[in-house]
Amino acid sequence: MEGQIEKRAVVIGGSLGGLFAGNLLHDLGWQVDIYERVPDDLASRGAGIGTHSQLLSVLAGLGIALEERLGAESGDRVCLDRQGNEVHRTAWAHIMSGWANVYRPLKDRFPAARYHFGKGFIRFENGDGRVVACFDDGSQAHADLLIGADGLRSAVRSQLYPGLEPEYAGYVAWRALVDEHTLPAELRRRLGNVYWFGLPPGEMIVAYPVPARDGAPGHRDWNIVWYRPIVGDEAFRDMCTDAQGRQHGPGIPPPLVRPEVVAAVKRDAHALLAPLIAELLERSQPFFQAIFDVESPRLAVGRVCLLGDAAFVARPHVGMGVTKAALDALCLYRSLQMGPESIDAALARYDRLRGEFGRRCVARARRLGAYIEARARPGRGWSAEQRDQRPERLMREVAASLSEIPELALEI
Ligand SMILES: Cc1cc2nc3c(=O)[nH]c(=O)nc-3n(C[C@H](O)[C@H](O)[C@H](O)COP(=O)(O)OP(=O)(O)OC[C@H]3O[C@@H](n4cnc5c(N)ncnc54)[C@H](O)[C@@H]3O)c2cc1C
């Protein structure tokens, strides 16, 4: 950087997308500050994630190796019917990880003094090759580039595109993580090392082992995700209403989900799922998240750009949210590296490449979830192809490797 003025970037959102961008731009010689609304460490966010080799490459490029602690290899994919019979099996070896396992090393690698907790971004001023970020405590940060990595309900996106709201897909994902050590030995033995599928009509459940949240080598959690159509807006509103009668829009915090709503999903599990999977769910504390699609028209406007879920949200069937955020950050890094003299040209490249990837990713995920949406919204004239729920198709396409998806083989 000798002879050059150090460039400054402000990153809004200190989750995985923000940390990938922050670390990469820091390595490029930029002065980077990350502002995160939540007041303390995010590592307790428990969720299992599927990985892609591209995600592992970005981590490796940052000097973060995937050890046993970070990933657990799942075995075959097996689909069970309601009686517990095997209806389809696919050979599969995939590294599954946990959200916190990726967050921790990224967070530890970023300069602590430049990561600011408890700073809620409110708005930006964008012009003349500079940008100013304004925060809820009245403070401001000036930079050459503002990166909106503030997730599904991005305030940066809202300012760029007023009125553009995440589009509810008509169904929810019930999620849970179960510490394997809390399960009876017999259940653990039957679960083995399999990536389980259950496909009741218009639904999908997957359950697979991920490294345990305690980080101890060899310890595992079972990650469960059950996609369920919700027929009618009233039923959805009711699910998002707490015991005090308060309605929480489309996103009720997990501890406020009413006990009878949780009890009903467990009851349904015994009626609709293989006994093995129902038993696992019975021993969990599930919560749900609504499923959304988000497509930003442009990823860069002036000196403001969007990244990760702030830019595009694809339904989780592609299993790609974290990898997409990492590749967005890598593309931004490469674009800035190729033309350090012109941030604007770099942002134009970023917008072109990642915009195309994001749109294709959202389209693929919509296609994979169409049969669930069709169950929730039956009157919309769904084609036989959209309603295709054959296990051999879904087990091949859900969370497939990026290298097996020709439409996503794009330059970064
Ligand atoms: C059911 C389900 C299953 C999934 N499974 C997978 C999977 O298997 N594999 C996978 O790769 N992905 C999966 N995902 C997606 C993945 O979780 C996201 O794509 C990923 O976390 C996106 O990261 P991000 O950093 O862009 O956004 P987020 O992780 O949402 O982070 C945004 C951050 O911005 C902060 N923030 C928000 N507003 C402000 C503000 N105004 N000021 C400051 N900070 C702010 C938030 O507190 C948060 O920390 C799944 C998602 C769901 C819903």
Coordinates of N, CA and C in Angstrom, one line a residue, residues 238-372:
D238 N -51.6 -17.1 13.2 CA -51.8 -17.8 14.4 C -50.5 -18.4 15.0
M239 N -49.7 -19.0 14.1 CA -48.4 -19.6 14.5 C -47.5 -18.6 15.0
C240 N -47.6 -17.4 14.5 CA -46.6 -16.3 14.8 C -47.2 -15.4 16.0
T241 N -48.2 -15.9 16.7 CA -48.8 -15.2 17.8 C -48.3 -15.8 19.1
D242 N -47.9 -15.1 20.1 CA -47.4 -15.6 21.3 C -48.5 -15.9 22.3
A243 N -48.1 -16.4 23.5 CA -49.1 -16.8 24.5 C -49.9 -15.6 25.0
Q244 N -49.3 -14.4 24.9 CA -49.9 -13.2 25.4 C -50.8 -12.6 24.3
G245 N -50.9 -13.2 23.1 CA -51.8 -12.8 22.0 C -51.1 -11.7 21.2
R246 N -49.8 -11.6 21.4 CA -49.1 -10.6 20.5 C -48.6 -11.2 19.2
Q247 N -48.9 -10.5 18.1 CA -48.6 -11.1 16.8 C -47.2 -10.5 16.4
H248 N -46.3 -11.4 15.9 CA -45.0 -11.0 15.6 C -44.6 -10.9 14.1
G249 N -45.6 -10.5 13.3 CA -45.3 -10.4 11.9 C -45.0 -11.8 11.4
P250 N -44.0 -11.9 10.4 CA -43.7 -13.2 9.9 C -42.6 -13.9 10.7
G251 N -42.1 -13.3 11.8 CA -41.0 -13.9 12.5 C -41.0 -13.9 14.0
I252 N -41.6 -14.9 14.6 CA -41.7 -14.9 16.1 C -40.4 -15.5 16.6
P253 N -39.9 -14.8 17.7 CA -38.6 -15.4 18.3 C -38.9 -16.8 18.8
P254 N -37.9 -17.7 18.6 CA -38.1 -19.1 19.0 C -38.7 -19.3 20.4
P255 N -38.2 -18.6 21.5 CA -38.7 -18.9 22.8 C -40.2 -18.5 23.0
L256 N -40.8 -17.7 22.1 CA -42.1 -17.2 22.2 C -43.1 -18.1 21.4
V257 N -42.7 -19.1 20.7 CA -43.6 -20.0 20.0 C -44.4 -20.7 21.0
R258 N -45.8 -20.7 20.9 CA -46.6 -21.2 21.9 C -46.4 -22.8 22.1
P259 N -46.4 -23.3 23.3 CA -46.2 -24.7 23.5 C -47.1 -25.6 22.7
E260 N -48.4 -25.1 22.5 CA -49.3 -26.0 21.8 C -49.0 -26.1 20.3
V261 N -48.3 -25.0 19.8 CA -47.9 -25.1 18.4 C -46.7 -26.1 18.3
V262 N -45.8 -26.1 19.3 CA -44.7 -27.1 19.2 C -45.3 -28.5 19.4
A263 N -46.3 -28.6 20.4 CA -46.8 -30.0 20.6 C -47.5 -30.5 19.4
A264 N -48.2 -29.6 18.6 CA -48.9 -30.1 17.4 C -47.9 -30.6 16.4
V265 N -46.7 -29.9 16.2 CA -45.8 -30.4 15.2 C -45.2 -31.7 15.6
K266 N -45.0 -31.9 16.9 CA -44.5 -33.2 17.4 C -45.6 -34.3 17.1
R267 N -46.8 -34.0 17.4 CA -47.9 -34.9 17.1 C -47.9 -35.3 15.6
D268 N -47.8 -34.3 14.8 CA -47.9 -34.5 13.3 C -46.7 -35.4 12.9
A269 N -45.5 -35.2 13.6 CA -44.4 -36.0 13.3 C -44.7 -37.5 13.4
H270 N -45.4 -37.9 14.5 CA -45.7 -39.3 14.7 C -46.7 -39.8 13.7
A271 N -47.5 -38.9 13.2 CA -48.6 -39.3 12.2 C -48.0 -39.4 10.8
L272 N -47.0 -38.6 10.5 CA -46.5 -38.4 9.1 C -45.2 -39.0 8.8
L273 N -44.3 -39.1 9.8 CA -42.9 -39.4 9.5 C -42.6 -40.8 10.0
A274 N -41.5 -41.4 9.5 CA -40.9 -42.7 10.0 C -40.7 -42.6 11.5
P275 N -41.0 -43.7 12.2 CA -40.8 -43.6 13.7 C -39.4 -43.1 14.1
L276 N -38.4 -43.5 13.3 CA -37.0 -43.1 13.7 C -36.9 -41.6 13.7
I277 N -37.4 -40.9 12.7 CA -37.3 -39.5 12.5 C -38.2 -38.8 13.5
A278 N -39.4 -39.4 13.7 CA -40.4 -38.8 14.7 C -39.8 -38.8 16.1
E279 N -39.1 -39.9 16.4 CA -38.5 -40.1 17.7 C -37.4 -39.0 18.0
L280 N -36.6 -38.8 16.9 CA -35.6 -37.7 17.0 C -36.2 -36.4 17.3
L281 N -37.2 -36.1 16.5 CA -37.9 -34.8 16.6 C -38.6 -34.6 18.0
E282 N -39.1 -35.7 18.5 CA -39.8 -35.7 19.8 C -38.8 -35.2 20.9
R283 N -37.5 -35.6 20.7 CA -36.5 -35.3 21.7 C -35.9 -33.9 21.5
S284 N -36.4 -33.1 20.6 CA -35.8 -31.8 20.3 C -36.7 -30.7 20.8
Q285 N -36.2 -29.5 20.7 CA -36.9 -28.3 21.0 C -37.0 -27.5 19.7
P286 N -38.0 -27.8 18.8 CA -38.0 -27.2 17.5 C -38.6 -25.8 17.6
F287 N -38.1 -25.0 16.6 CA -38.6 -23.6 16.4 C -38.8 -23.5 14.9
F288 N -39.5 -22.5 14.5 CA -39.7 -22.4 13.0 C -39.3 -21.0 12.5
Q289 N -38.9 -21.1 11.2 CA -38.6 -19.8 10.4 C -39.4 -19.9 9.2
A290 N -40.0 -18.7 8.8 CA -40.7 -18.7 7.5 C -39.7 -18.7 6.4
I291 N -40.1 -19.2 5.3 CA -39.2 -19.2 4.1 C -39.5 -18.1 3.2
F292 N -38.5 -17.4 2.7 CA -38.7 -16.2 1.9 C -37.8 -16.3 0.6
D293 N -38.2 -15.5 -0.4 CA -37.3 -15.2 -1.5 C -37.0 -13.7 -1.5
V294 N -35.8 -13.4 -1.8 CA -35.4 -12.0 -2.0 C -34.5 -11.8 -3.2
E295 N -34.9 -10.8 -4.1 CA -34.0 -10.6 -5.2 C -33.8 -9.1 -5.3
S296 N -32.6 -8.6 -5.1 CA -32.2 -7.2 -5.3 C -32.0 -6.9 -6.8
P297 N -32.6 -5.8 -7.2 CA -32.4 -5.5 -8.7 C -31.0 -5.3 -9.0
R298 N -30.2 -4.5 -8.2 CA -28.8 -4.3 -8.4 C -28.0 -4.5 -7.1
L299 N -26.8 -4.9 -7.2 CA -26.0 -5.2 -6.0 C -25.1 -4.0 -5.6
A300 N -25.0 -3.1 -6.5 CA -24.1 -1.9 -6.2 C -24.7 -0.7 -6.8
V301 N -24.8 0.3 -5.9 CA -25.4 1.6 -6.3 C -24.5 2.7 -5.7
G302 N -23.8 3.5 -6.5 CA -22.8 4.4 -6.0 C -21.7 3.6 -5.2
R303 N -21.5 4.0 -4.0 CA -20.5 3.3 -3.2 C -21.1 2.4 -2.1
V304 N -22.3 1.9 -2.4 CA -23.0 1.0 -1.5 C -23.2 -0.3 -2.3
C305 N -22.8 -1.4 -1.6 CA -23.1 -2.7 -2.2 C -23.7 -3.7 -1.2
L306 N -24.4 -4.7 -1.8 CA -25.1 -5.7 -1.0 C -24.4 -7.0 -1.1
L307 N -24.5 -7.8 0.0 CA -23.7 -9.1 -0.1 C -24.5 -10.1 0.8
G308 N -24.4 -11.4 0.5 CA -25.0 -12.5 1.3 C -26.5 -12.3 1.2
D309 N -27.2 -12.6 2.3 CA -28.7 -12.6 2.4 C -29.2 -11.2 2.2
A310 N -28.4 -10.1 2.4 CA -28.9 -8.8 2.1 C -29.1 -8.6 0.6
A311 N -28.3 -9.3 -0.2 CA -28.4 -9.2 -1.6 C -29.5 -10.1 -2.2
F312 N -29.4 -11.4 -1.9 CA -30.4 -12.4 -2.4 C -30.6 -13.4 -1.3
V313 N -31.9 -13.8 -1.2 CA -32.1 -15.0 -0.3 C -32.8 -16.0 -1.2
A314 N -32.1 -17.2 -1.2 CA -32.7 -18.3 -2.0 C -33.2 -19.3 -0.9
R315 N -34.3 -19.9 -1.2 CA -34.9 -20.9 -0.2 C -33.8 -21.9 0.1
P316 N -33.8 -22.4 1.4 CA -32.6 -23.2 1.8 C -32.4 -24.5 1.1
H317 N -33.3 -24.9 0.2 CA -33.2 -26.2 -0.5 C -31.9 -26.3 -1.3
V318 N -31.3 -25.2 -1.7 CA -30.0 -25.2 -2.4 C -28.9 -25.3 -1.4
G319 N -29.2 -25.1 -0.1 CA -28.2 -25.3 1.0 C -26.9 -24.5 0.7
M320 N -27.2 -23.2 0.3 CA -26.0 -22.5 -0.2 C -25.8 -21.1 0.4
G321 N -26.6 -20.8 1.4 CA -26.6 -19.4 1.9 C -25.2 -19.0 2.3
V322 N -24.5 -19.8 3.1 CA -23.2 -19.4 3.6 C -22.2 -19.4 2.4
T323 N -22.2 -20.4 1.6 CA -21.3 -20.5 0.4 C -21.5 -19.3 -0.5
K324 N -22.8 -18.9 -0.7 CA -23.1 -17.7 -1.5 C -22.5 -16.5 -0.9
A325 N -22.6 -16.3 0.4 CA -22.1 -15.1 1.1 C -20.6 -15.1 0.9
A326 N -19.9 -16.3 1.1 CA -18.5 -16.4 1.0 C -18.0 -16.0 -0.4
L327 N -18.7 -16.5 -1.4 CA -18.4 -16.3 -2.8 C -18.6 -14.8 -3.2
D328 N -19.7 -14.2 -2.7 CA -19.9 -12.8 -2.9 C -18.7 -12.0 -2.4
A329 N -18.3 -12.3 -1.2 CA -17.1 -11.6 -0.6 C -15.9 -11.8 -1.5
L330 N -15.7 -13.1 -1.9 CA -14.5 -13.4 -2.7 C -14.6 -12.6 -4.0
C331 N -15.7 -12.5 -4.6 CA -15.9 -11.8 -5.9 C -15.6 -10.3 -5.7
L332 N -16.1 -9.7 -4.6 CA -15.8 -8.3 -4.3 C -14.3 -8.1 -4.1
Y333 N -13.7 -9.0 -3.4 CA -12.2 -8.9 -3.2 C -11.5 -9.0 -4.5
R334 N -11.8 -9.9 -5.3 CA -11.1 -10.1 -6.6 C -11.4 -8.8 -7.5
S335 N -12.6 -8.3 -7.5 CA -12.9 -7.2 -8.3 C -12.1 -6.0 -7.9
L336 N -12.0 -5.8 -6.6 CA -11.2 -4.6 -6.1 C -9.7 -4.8 -6.3
Q337 N -9.3 -6.1 -6.3 CA -7.9 -6.4 -6.5 C -7.5 -6.2 -7.9
M338 N -8.4 -6.5 -8.9 CA -8.1 -6.4 -10.3 C -7.9 -4.9 -10.7
G339 N -8.7 -4.1 -10.1 CA -8.6 -2.7 -10.5 C -8.6 -1.7 -9.3
P340 N -7.5 -1.7 -8.6 CA -7.5 -1.0 -7.3 C -7.7 0.5 -7.5
E341 N -7.4 1.0 -8.8 CA -7.6 2.4 -9.0 C -9.0 2.8 -9.2
S342 N -9.9 1.9 -9.5 CA -11.3 2.3 -9.7 C -12.3 1.4 -8.9
I343 N -12.7 1.9 -7.8 CA -13.7 1.2 -7.0 C -15.0 1.1 -7.8
D344 N -15.3 2.1 -8.6 CA -16.6 2.0 -9.3 C -16.6 0.9 -10.3
A345 N -15.5 0.7 -11.0 CA -15.4 -0.4 -12.0 C -15.5 -1.7 -11.3
A346 N -14.8 -1.8 -10.2 CA -14.9 -3.0 -9.4 C -16.3 -3.4 -9.0
L347 N -17.0 -2.3 -8.6 CA -18.4 -2.6 -8.1 C -19.3 -3.0 -9.3
A348 N -19.0 -2.4 -10.5 CA -19.8 -2.8 -11.7 C -19.6 -4.3 -12.0
R349 N -18.3 -4.7 -11.9 CA -18.0 -6.1 -12.1 C -18.7 -7.0 -11.1
Y350 N -18.6 -6.6 -9.9 CA -19.3 -7.4 -8.8 C -20.8 -7.5 -9.0
D351 N -21.4 -6.4 -9.4 CA -22.8 -6.4 -9.6 C -23.2 -7.3 -10.7
R352 N -22.4 -7.3 -11.8 CA -22.8 -8.1 -13.0 C -22.6 -9.6 -12.6
L353 N -21.5 -10.0 -12.0 CA -21.3 -11.4 -11.7 C -22.2 -12.0 -10.6
R354 N -22.2 -11.3 -9.5 CA -23.0 -11.8 -8.4 C -24.5 -11.6 -8.6
G355 N -24.9 -10.6 -9.3 CA -26.3 -10.5 -9.6 C -26.8 -11.7 -10.4
E356 N -26.1 -12.1 -11.4 CA -26.5 -13.2 -12.2 C -26.5 -14.5 -11.4
F357 N -25.5 -14.7 -10.6 CA -25.5 -15.9 -9.7 C -26.7 -15.9 -8.8
G358 N -26.9 -14.8 -8.1 CA -28.0 -14.7 -7.2 C -29.4 -15.0 -7.8
R359 N -29.6 -14.4 -9.0 CA -30.9 -14.6 -9.6 C -31.1 -16.1 -10.0
R360 N -30.0 -16.7 -10.5 CA -30.1 -18.1 -10.9 C -30.3 -19.0 -9.6
C361 N -29.6 -18.6 -8.5 CA -29.7 -19.4 -7.3 C -31.2 -19.3 -6.8
V362 N -31.7 -18.1 -6.8 CA -33.1 -18.0 -6.3 C -34.1 -18.8 -7.1
A363 N -33.8 -18.8 -8.5 CA -34.7 -19.5 -9.4 C -34.7 -21.0 -9.1
R364 N -33.5 -21.5 -8.9 CA -33.3 -22.9 -8.7 C -34.0 -23.3 -7.4
A365 N -33.8 -22.5 -6.3 CA -34.4 -22.8 -5.0 C -35.9 -22.8 -5.1
R366 N -36.4 -21.8 -5.9 CA -37.9 -21.7 -6.0 C -38.4 -23.0 -6.7
R367 N -37.7 -23.5 -7.7 CA -38.1 -24.7 -8.4 C -38.1 -25.9 -7.4
L368 N -37.0 -26.0 -6.6 CA -36.9 -27.1 -5.7 C -38.0 -27.1 -4.6
G369 N -38.5 -25.9 -4.3 CA -39.5 -25.8 -3.2 C -40.9 -25.7 -3.8
A370 N -41.1 -25.7 -5.1 CA -42.4 -25.4 -5.7 C -43.4 -26.4 -5.2
Y371 N -43.1 -27.7 -5.0 CA -44.1 -28.7 -4.7 C -44.6 -28.4 -3.2
I372 N -43.8 -27.8 -2.4 CA -44.3 -27.4 -1.0 C -45.2 -26.2 -1.1

